[in-house]
PDB file of C-alpha atoms in Angstrom:
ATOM      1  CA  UNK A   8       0.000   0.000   0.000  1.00  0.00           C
ATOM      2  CA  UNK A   9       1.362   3.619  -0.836  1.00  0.00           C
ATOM      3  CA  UNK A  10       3.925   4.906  -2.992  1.00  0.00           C
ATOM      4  CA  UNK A  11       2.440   4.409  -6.080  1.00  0.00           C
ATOM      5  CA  UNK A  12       1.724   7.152  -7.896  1.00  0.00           C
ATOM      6  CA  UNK A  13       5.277   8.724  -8.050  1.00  0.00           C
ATOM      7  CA  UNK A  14       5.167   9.032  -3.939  1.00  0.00           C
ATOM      8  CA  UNK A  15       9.108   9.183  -2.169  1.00  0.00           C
ATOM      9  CA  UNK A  16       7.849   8.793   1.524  1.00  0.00           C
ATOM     10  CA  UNK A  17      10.169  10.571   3.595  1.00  0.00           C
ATOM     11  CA  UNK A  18      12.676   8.875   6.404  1.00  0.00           C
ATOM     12  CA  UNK A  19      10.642  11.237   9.755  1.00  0.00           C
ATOM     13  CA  UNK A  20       7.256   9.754   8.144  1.00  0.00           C
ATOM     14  CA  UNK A  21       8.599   6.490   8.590  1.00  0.00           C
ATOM     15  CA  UNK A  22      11.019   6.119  11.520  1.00  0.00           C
ATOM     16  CA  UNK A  23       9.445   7.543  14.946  1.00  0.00           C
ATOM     17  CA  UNK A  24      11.508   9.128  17.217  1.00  0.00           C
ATOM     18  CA  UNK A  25      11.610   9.783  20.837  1.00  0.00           C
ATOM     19  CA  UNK A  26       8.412  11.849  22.038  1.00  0.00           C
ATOM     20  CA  UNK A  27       9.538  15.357  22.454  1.00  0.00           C
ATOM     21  CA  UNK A  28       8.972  16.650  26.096  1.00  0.00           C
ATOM     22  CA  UNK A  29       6.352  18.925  26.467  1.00  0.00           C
ATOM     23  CA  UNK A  30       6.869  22.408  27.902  1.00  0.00           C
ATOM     24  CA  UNK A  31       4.372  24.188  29.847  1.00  0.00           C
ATOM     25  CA  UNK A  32       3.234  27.361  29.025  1.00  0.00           C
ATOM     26  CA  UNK A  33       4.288  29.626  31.963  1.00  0.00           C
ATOM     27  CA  UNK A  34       2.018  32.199  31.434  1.00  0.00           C
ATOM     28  CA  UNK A  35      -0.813  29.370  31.742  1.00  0.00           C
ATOM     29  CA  UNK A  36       0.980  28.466  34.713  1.00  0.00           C
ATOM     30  CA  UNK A  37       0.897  31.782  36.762  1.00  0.00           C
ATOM     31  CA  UNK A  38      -2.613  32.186  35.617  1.00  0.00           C
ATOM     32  CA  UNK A  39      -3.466  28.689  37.242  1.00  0.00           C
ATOM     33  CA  UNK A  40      -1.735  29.633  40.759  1.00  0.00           C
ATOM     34  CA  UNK A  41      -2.024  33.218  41.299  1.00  0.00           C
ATOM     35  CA  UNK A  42      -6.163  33.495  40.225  1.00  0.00           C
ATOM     36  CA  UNK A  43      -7.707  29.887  40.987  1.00  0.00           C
ATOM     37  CA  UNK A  44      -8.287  27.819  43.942  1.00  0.00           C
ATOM     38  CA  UNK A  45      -5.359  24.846  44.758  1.00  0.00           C
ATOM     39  CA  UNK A  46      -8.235  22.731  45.948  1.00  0.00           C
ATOM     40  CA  UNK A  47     -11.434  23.232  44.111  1.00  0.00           C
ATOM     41  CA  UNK A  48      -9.522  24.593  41.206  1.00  0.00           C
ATOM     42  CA  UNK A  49     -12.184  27.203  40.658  1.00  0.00           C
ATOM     43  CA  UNK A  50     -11.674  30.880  40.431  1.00  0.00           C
ATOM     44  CA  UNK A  51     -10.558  32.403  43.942  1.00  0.00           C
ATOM     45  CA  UNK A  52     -13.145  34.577  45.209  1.00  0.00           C
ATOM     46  CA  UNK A  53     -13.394  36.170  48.606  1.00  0.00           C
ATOM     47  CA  UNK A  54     -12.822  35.193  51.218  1.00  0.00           C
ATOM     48  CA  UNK A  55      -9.347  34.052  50.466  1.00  0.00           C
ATOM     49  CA  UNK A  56      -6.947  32.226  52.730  1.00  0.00           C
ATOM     50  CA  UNK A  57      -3.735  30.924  52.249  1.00  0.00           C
ATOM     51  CA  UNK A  58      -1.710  27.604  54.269  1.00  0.00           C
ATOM     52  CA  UNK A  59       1.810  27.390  55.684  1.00  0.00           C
ATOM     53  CA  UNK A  60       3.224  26.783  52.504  1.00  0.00           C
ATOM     54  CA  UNK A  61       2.125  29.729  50.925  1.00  0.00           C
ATOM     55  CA  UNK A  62      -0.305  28.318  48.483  1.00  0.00           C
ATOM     56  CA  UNK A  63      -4.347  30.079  47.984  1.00  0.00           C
ATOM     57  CA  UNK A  64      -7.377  28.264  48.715  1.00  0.00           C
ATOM     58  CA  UNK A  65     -11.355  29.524  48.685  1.00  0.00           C
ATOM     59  CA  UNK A  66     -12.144  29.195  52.282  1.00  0.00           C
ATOM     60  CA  UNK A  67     -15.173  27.445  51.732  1.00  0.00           C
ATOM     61  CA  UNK A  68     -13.386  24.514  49.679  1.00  0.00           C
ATOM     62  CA  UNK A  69     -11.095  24.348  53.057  1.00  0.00           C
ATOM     63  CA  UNK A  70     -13.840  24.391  55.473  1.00  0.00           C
ATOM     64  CA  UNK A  71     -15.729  21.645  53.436  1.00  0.00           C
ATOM     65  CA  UNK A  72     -12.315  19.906  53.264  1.00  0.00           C
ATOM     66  CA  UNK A  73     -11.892  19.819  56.465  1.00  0.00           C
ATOM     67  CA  UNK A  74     -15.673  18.561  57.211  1.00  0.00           C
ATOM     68  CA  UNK A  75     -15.808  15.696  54.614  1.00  0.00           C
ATOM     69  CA  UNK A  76     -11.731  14.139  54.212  1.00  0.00           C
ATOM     70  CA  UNK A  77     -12.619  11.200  51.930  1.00  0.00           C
ATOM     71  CA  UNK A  78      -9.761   9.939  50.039  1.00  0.00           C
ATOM     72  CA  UNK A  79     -11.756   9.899  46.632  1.00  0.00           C
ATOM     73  CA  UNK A  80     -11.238  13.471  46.337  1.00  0.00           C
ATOM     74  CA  UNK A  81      -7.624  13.624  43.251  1.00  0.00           C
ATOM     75  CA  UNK A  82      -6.740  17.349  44.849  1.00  0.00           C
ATOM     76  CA  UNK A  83      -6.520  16.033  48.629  1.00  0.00           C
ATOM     77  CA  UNK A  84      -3.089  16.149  48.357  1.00  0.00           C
ATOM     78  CA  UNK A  85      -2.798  19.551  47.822  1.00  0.00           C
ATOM     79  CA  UNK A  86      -4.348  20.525  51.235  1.00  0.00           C
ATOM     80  CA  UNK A  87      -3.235  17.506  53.151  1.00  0.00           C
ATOM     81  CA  UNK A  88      -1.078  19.439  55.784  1.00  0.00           C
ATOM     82  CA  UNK A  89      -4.534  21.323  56.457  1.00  0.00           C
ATOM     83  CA  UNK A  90      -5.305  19.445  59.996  1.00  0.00           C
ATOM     84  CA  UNK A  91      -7.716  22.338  60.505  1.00  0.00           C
ATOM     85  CA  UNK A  92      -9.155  26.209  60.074  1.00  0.00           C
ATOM     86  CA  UNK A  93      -6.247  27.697  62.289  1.00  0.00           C
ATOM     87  CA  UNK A  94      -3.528  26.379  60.116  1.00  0.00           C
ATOM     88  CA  UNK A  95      -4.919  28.441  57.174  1.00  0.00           C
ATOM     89  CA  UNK A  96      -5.131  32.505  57.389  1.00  0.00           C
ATOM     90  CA  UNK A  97      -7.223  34.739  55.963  1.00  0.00           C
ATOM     91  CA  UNK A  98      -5.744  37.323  53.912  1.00  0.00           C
ATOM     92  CA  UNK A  99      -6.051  40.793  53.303  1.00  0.00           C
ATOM     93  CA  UNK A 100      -5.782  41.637  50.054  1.00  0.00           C
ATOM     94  CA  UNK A 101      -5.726  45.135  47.844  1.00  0.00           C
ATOM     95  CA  UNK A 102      -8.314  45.653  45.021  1.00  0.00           C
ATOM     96  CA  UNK A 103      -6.069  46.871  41.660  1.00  0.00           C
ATOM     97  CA  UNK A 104      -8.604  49.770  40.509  1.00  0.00           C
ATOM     98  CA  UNK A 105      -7.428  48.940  36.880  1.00  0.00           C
ATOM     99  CA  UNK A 106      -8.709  45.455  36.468  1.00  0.00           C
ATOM    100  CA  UNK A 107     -12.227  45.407  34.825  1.00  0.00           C
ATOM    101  CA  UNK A 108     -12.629  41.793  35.174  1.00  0.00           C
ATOM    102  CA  UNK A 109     -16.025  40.123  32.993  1.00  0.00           C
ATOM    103  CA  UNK A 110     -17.776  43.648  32.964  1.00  0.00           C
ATOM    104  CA  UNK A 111     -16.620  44.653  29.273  1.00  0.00           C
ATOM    105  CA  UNK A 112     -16.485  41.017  27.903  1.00  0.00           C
ATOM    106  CA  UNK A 113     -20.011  40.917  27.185  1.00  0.00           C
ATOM    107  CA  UNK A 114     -19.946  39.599  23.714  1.00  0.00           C
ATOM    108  CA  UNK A 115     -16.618  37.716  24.318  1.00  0.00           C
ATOM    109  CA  UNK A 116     -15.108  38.919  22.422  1.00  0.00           C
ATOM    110  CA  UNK A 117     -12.611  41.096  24.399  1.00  0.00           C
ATOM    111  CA  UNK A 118      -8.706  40.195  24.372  1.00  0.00           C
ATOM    112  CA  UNK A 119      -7.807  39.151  28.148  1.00  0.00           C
ATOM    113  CA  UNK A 120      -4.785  40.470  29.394  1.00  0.00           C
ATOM    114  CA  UNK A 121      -3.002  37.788  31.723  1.00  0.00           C
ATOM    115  CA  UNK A 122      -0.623  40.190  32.665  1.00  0.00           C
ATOM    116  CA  UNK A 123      -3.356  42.631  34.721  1.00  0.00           C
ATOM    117  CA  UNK A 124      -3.931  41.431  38.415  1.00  0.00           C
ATOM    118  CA  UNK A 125      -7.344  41.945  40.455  1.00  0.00           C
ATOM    119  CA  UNK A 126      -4.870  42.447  43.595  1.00  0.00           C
ATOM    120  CA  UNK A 127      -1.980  45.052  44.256  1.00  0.00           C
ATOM    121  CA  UNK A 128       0.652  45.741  46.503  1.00  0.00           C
ATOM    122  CA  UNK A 129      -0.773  48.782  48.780  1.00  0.00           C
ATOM    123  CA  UNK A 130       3.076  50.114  48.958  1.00  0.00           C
ATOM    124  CA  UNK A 131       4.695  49.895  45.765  1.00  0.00           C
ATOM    125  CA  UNK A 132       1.602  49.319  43.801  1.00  0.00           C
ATOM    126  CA  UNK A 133       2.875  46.209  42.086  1.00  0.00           C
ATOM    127  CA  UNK A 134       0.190  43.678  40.717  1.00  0.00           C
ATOM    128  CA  UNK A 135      -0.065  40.024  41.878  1.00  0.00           C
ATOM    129  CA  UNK A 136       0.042  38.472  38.274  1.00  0.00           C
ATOM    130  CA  UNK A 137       3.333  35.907  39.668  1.00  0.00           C
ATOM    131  CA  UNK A 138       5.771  38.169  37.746  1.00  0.00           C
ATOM    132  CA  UNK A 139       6.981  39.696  41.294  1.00  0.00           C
ATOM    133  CA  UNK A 140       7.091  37.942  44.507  1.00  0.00           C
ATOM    134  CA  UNK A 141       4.584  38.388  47.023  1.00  0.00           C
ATOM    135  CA  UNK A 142       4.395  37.429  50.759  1.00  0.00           C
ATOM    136  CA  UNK A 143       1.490  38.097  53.614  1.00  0.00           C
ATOM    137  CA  UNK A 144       2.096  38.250  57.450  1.00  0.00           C
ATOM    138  CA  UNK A 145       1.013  35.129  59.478  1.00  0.00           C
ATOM    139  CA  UNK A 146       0.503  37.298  62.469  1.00  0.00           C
ATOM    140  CA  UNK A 147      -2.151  39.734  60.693  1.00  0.00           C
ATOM    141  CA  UNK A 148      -2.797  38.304  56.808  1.00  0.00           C
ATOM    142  CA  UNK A 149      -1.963  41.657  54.906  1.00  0.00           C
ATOM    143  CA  UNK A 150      -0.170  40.826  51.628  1.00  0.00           C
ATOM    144  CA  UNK A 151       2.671  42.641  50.282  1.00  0.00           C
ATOM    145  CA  UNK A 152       5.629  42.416  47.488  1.00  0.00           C
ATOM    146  CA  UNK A 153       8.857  41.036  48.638  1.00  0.00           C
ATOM    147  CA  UNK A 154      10.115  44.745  47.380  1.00  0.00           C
ATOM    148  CA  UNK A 155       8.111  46.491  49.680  1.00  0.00           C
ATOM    149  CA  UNK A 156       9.324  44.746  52.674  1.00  0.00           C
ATOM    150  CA  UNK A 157      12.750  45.034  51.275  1.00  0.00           C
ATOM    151  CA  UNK A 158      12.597  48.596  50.368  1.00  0.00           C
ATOM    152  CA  UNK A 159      11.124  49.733  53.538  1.00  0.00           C
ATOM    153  CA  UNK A 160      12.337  47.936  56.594  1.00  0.00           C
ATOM    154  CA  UNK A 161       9.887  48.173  59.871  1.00  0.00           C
ATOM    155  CA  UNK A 162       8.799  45.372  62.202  1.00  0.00           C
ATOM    156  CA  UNK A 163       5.469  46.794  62.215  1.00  0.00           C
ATOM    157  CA  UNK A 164       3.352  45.769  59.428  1.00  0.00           C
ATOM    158  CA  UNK A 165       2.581  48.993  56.806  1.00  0.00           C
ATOM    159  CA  UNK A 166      -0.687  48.254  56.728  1.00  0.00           C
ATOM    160  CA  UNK A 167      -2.195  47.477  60.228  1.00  0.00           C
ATOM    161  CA  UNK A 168       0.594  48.120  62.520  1.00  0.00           C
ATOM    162  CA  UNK A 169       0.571  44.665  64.237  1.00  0.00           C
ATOM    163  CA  UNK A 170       4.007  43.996  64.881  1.00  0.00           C
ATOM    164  CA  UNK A 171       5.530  40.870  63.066  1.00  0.00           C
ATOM    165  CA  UNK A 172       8.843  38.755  63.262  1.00  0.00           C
ATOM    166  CA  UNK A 173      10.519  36.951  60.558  1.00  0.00           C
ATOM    167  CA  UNK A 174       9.012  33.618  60.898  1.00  0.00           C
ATOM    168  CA  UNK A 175       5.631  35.522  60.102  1.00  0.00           C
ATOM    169  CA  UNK A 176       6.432  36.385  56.691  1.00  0.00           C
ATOM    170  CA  UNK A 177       5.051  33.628  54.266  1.00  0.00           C
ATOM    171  CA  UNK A 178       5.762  33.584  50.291  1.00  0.00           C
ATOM    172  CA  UNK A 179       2.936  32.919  48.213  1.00  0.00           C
ATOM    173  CA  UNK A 180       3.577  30.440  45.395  1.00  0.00           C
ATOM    174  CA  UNK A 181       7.086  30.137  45.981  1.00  0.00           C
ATOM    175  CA  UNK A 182       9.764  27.894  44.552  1.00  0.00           C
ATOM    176  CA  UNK A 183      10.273  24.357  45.475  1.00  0.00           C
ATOM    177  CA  UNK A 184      13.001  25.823  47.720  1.00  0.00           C
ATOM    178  CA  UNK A 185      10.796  28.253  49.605  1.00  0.00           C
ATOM    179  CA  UNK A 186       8.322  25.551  50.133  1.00  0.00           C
ATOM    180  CA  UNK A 187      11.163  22.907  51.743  1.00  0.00           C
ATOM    181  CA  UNK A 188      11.616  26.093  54.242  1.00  0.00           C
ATOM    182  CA  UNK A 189       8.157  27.005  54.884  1.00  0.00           C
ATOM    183  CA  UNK A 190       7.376  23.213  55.095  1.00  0.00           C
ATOM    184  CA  UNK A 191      10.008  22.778  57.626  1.00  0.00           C
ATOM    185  CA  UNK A 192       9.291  25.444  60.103  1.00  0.00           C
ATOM    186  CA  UNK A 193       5.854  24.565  59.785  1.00  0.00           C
ATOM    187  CA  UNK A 194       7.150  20.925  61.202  1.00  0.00           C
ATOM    188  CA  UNK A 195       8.895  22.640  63.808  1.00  0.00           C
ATOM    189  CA  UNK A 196       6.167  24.970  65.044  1.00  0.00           C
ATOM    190  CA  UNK A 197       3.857  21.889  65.375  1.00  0.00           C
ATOM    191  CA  UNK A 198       6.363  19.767  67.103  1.00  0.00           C
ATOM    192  CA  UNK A 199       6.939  23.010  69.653  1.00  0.00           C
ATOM    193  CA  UNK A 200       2.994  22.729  69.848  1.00  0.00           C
ATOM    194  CA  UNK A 201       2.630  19.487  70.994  1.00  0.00           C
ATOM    195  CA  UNK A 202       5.388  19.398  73.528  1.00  0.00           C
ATOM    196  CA  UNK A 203       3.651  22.883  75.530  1.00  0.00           C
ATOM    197  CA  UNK A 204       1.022  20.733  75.336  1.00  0.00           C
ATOM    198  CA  UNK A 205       2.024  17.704  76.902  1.00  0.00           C
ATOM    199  CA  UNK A 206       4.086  20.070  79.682  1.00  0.00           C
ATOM    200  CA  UNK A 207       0.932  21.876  80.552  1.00  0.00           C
ATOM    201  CA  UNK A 208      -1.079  18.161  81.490  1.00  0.00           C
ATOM    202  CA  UNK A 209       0.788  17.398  84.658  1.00  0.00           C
ATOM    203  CA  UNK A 210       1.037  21.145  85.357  1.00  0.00           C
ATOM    204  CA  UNK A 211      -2.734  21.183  85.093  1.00  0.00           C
ATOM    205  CA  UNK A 212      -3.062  17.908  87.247  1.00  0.00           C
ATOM    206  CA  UNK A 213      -1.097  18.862  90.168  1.00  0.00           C
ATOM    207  CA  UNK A 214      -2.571  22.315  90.597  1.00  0.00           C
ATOM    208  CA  UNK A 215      -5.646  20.067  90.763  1.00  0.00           C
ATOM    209  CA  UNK A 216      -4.459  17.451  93.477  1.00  0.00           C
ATOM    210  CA  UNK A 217      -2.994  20.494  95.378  1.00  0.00           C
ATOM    211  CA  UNK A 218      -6.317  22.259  96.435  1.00  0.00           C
ATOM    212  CA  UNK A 219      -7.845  18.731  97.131  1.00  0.00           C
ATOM    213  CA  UNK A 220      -4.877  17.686  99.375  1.00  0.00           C
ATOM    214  CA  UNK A 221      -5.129  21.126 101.056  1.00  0.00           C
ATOM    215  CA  UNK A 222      -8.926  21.255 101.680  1.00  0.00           C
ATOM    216  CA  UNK A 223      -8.565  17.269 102.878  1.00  0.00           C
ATOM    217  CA  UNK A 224      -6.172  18.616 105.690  1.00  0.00           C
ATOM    218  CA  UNK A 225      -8.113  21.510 106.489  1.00  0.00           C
ATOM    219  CA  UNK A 226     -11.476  19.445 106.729  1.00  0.00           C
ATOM    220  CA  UNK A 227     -11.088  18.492 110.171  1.00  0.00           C
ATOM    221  CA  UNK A 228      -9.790  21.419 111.547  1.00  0.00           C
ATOM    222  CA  UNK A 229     -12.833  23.447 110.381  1.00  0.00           C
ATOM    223  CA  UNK A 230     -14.840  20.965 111.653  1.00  0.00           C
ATOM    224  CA  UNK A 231     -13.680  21.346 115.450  1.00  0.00           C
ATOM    225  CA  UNK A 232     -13.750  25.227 115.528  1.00  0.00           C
ATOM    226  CA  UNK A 233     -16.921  25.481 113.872  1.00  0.00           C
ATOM    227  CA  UNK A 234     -18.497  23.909 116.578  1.00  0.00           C
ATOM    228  CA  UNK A 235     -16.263  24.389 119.594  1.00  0.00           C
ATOM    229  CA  UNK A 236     -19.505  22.667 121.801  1.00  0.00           C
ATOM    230  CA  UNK A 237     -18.081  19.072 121.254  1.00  0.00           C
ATOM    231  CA  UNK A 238     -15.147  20.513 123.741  1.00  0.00           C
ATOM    232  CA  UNK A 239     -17.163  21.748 126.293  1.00  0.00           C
ATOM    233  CA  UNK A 240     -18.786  18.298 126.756  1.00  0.00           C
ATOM    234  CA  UNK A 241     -18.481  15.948 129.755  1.00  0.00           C
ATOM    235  CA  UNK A 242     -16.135  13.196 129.175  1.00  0.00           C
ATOM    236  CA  UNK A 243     -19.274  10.418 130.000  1.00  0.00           C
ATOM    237  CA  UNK A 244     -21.337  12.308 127.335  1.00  0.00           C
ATOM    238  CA  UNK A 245     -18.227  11.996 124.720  1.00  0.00           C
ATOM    239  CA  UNK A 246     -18.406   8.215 125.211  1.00  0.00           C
ATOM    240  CA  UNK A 247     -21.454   6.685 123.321  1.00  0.00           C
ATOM    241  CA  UNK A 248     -21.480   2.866 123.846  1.00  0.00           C
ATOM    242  CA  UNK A 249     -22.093   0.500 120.732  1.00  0.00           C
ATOM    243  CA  UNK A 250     -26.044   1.151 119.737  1.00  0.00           C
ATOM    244  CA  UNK A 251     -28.033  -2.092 121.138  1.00  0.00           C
ATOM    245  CA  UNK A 252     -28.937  -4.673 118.515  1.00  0.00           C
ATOM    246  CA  UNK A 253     -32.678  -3.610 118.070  1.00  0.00           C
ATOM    247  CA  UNK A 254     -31.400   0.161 116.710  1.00  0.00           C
ATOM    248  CA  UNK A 255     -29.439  -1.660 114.145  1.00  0.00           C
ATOM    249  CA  UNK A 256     -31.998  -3.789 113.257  1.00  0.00           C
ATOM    250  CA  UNK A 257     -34.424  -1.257 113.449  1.00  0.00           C
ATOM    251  CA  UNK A 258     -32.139   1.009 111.048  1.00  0.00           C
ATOM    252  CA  UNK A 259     -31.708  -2.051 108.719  1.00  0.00           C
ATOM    253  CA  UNK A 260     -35.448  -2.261 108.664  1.00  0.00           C
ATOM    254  CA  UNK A 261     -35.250   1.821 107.561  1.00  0.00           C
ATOM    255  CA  UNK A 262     -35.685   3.364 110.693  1.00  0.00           C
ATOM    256  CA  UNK A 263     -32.529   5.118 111.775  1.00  0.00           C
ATOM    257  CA  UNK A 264     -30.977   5.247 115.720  1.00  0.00           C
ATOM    258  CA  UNK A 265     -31.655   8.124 117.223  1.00  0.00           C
ATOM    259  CA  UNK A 266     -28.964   9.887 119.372  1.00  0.00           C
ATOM    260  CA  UNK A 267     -29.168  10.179 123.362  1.00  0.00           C
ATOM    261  CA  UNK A 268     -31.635  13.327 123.847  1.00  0.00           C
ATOM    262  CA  UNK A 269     -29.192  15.171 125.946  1.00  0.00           C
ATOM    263  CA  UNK A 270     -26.909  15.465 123.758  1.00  0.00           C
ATOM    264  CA  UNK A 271     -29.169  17.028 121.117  1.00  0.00           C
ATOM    265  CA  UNK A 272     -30.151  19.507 122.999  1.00  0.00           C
ATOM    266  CA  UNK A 273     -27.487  20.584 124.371  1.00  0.00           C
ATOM    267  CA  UNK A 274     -25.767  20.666 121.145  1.00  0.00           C
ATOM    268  CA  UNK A 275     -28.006  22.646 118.754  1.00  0.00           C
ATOM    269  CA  UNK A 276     -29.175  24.728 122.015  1.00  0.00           C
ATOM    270  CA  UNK A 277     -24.966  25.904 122.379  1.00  0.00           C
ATOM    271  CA  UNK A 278     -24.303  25.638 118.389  1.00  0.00           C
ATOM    272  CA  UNK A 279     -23.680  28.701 116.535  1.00  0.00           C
ATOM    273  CA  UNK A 280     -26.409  28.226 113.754  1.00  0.00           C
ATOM    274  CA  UNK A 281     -28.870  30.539 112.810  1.00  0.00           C
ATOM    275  CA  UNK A 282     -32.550  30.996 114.574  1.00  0.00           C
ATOM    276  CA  UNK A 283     -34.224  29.725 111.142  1.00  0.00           C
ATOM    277  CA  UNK A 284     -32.213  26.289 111.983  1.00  0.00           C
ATOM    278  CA  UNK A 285     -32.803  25.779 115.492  1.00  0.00           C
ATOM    279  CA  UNK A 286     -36.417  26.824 114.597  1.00  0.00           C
ATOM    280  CA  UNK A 287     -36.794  23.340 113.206  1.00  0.00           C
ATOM    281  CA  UNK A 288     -36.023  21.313 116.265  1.00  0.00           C
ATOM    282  CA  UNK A 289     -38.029  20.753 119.109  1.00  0.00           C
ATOM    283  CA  UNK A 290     -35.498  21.627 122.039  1.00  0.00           C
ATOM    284  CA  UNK A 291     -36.297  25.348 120.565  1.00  0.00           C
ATOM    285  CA  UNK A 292     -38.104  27.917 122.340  1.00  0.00           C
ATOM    286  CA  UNK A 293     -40.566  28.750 119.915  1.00  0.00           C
ATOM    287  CA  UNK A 294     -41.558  24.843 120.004  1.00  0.00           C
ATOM    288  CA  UNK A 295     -42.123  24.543 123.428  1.00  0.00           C
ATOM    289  CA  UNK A 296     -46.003  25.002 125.224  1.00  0.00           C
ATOM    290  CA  UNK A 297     -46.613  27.047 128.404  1.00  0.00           C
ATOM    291  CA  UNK A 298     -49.284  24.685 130.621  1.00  0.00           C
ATOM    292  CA  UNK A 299     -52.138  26.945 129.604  1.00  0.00           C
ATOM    293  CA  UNK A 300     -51.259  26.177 125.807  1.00  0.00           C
ATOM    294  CA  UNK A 301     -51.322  22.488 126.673  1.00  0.00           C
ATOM    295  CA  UNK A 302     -54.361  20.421 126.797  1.00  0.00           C
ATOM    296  CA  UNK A 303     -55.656  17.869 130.142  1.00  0.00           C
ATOM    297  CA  UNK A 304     -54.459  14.613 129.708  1.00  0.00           C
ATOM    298  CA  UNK A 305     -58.342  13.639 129.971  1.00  0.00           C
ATOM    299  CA  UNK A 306     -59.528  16.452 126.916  1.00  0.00           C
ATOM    300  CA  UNK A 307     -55.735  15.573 125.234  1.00  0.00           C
ATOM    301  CA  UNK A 308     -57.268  14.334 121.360  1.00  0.00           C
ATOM    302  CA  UNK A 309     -55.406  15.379 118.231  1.00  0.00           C
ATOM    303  CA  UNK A 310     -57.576  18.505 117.271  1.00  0.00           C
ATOM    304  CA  UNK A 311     -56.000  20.286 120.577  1.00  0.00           C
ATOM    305  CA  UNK A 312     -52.705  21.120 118.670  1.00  0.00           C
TER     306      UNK A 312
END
């Protein structure tokens, strides 16, 4: 089949070489990192947040990340260090009064220029299009260009005024270099994390145990000198003898001993507790019945009282 006709096929049509490597475009590229989502992959629309490693994320694809992890999802990856809302930020980002966005692309007809950036640096003015380095401040999540903070050297952020160290300052969508360093001070700031953490448990326990020890030993002291009767006592009243086998069957059966009468009295009559209390015994005053108020032991029925 072929090469009739007067047809020379050529060597390239017949011998196939090695697959040339294809390059990606890097204007496609900066488009695909600097104005859509690295989760959702949808356009980033307020508000936005950005992780430890400097990368931007809707904060609605995080927070439904973070509710439904199921291992289906091909973009997981991309958000696995994202344990949960705290280790993302929210940002604070500058409108670029130049961008026009979909207003005049009506017909669609309208050339976009890749190169114009919805966001700006407030300082310099720069636009975040991925052509200049940007950063934002963990502390406070204002965003700046690397020149601004280079240019004009302050530990007070320009914006805000919240004060901010090194470690603070976060590049976004930064080389595979910048990520190794963010990724490992991210490891290290966790690690720090979790050993205050486990320090503060016994910390937290024996603070506990201390007030519990200390109101164990002061139990019995407060006990005596709140009622400073049981020392005025005779001896022979201190000593109660065993109760007799009919009050502990009789409190098995649900009807409790009752203590030696003189001692009642005498103790709630010399205790220090309110009127209301004593009201409620019947060694009080108010309970006890002059002979007038009392009936004959021959008219004595139940409607007397």
């Amino acid at each position: 089949m072929g090469c009739d006709g007067g047809t020379i096929p050529k060597r390239h049509e017949l011998v196939k070489g090695p697959k040339k490597v294809e390059k990606v475009d890097k204007d496609a590229e900066l488009v695909a990192l600097w104005n859509y989502c690295a989760l959702s992959q949808e356009i980033l629309r307020r508000p936005i947040v950005a992780c430890e490693l400097g990368r931007l994320y809707n904060k609605d694809a995080v927070i439904e990340f973070l509710l439904d992890k199921s291992s289906e999802k091909a973009l997981a990856k991309a958000a696995s260090h994202i344990k949960n809302i705290k280790h993302v930020t929210e940002l604070r980002l500058s409108d670029n009064p130049a961008w026009e966005g979909d207003k005049g692309n009506t017909k669609g007809d309208k050339h976009d220029d890749l190169q114009r950036a919805r966001f700006i640096c407030p300082v310099v003015g720069l636009e975040m299009n991925g052509r200049h380095r940007f950063c934002f401040l963990r502390c406070c999540g204002c965003v700046f260009s690397e020149r601004a903070l280079k240019e004009i050297r302050a530990e007070v952020c320009h914006t805000c005024g919240a004060a901010f160290q090194e470690e603070d300052v976060i590049v976004l969508n930064g080389s595979k270099a910048d990520v190794d360093t963010l990724r490992s001070r991210m490891q290290e700031k966790r690690m720090r994390a979790r050993v205050g953490k486990k320090t503060k448990k016994p910390k937290a326990a024996e603070a506990v145990s201390h007030p519990a020890a200390g109101e164990a030993s002061e139990g019995p002291s407060g006990m005596n000198m709140g009622k400073p009767e049981a020392s005025s006592l005779d001896p022979r009243e201190k000593k109660v003898g065993p109760a007799p086998r009919s009050a502990a069957s009789g409190s098995s059966s649900g009807k409790a001993g009752k203590p030696p009468c003189g001692a009642t009295k005498r103790s709630i009559a010399q205790s220090e507790e309110s009127e209301a209390y004593k009201s409620l015994f019947t060694t009080h005053s108010s309970a006890k019945r002059s002979k007038e108020e009392s009936a004959h032991w021959v008219t004595h029925t139940s409607y007397c009282f």
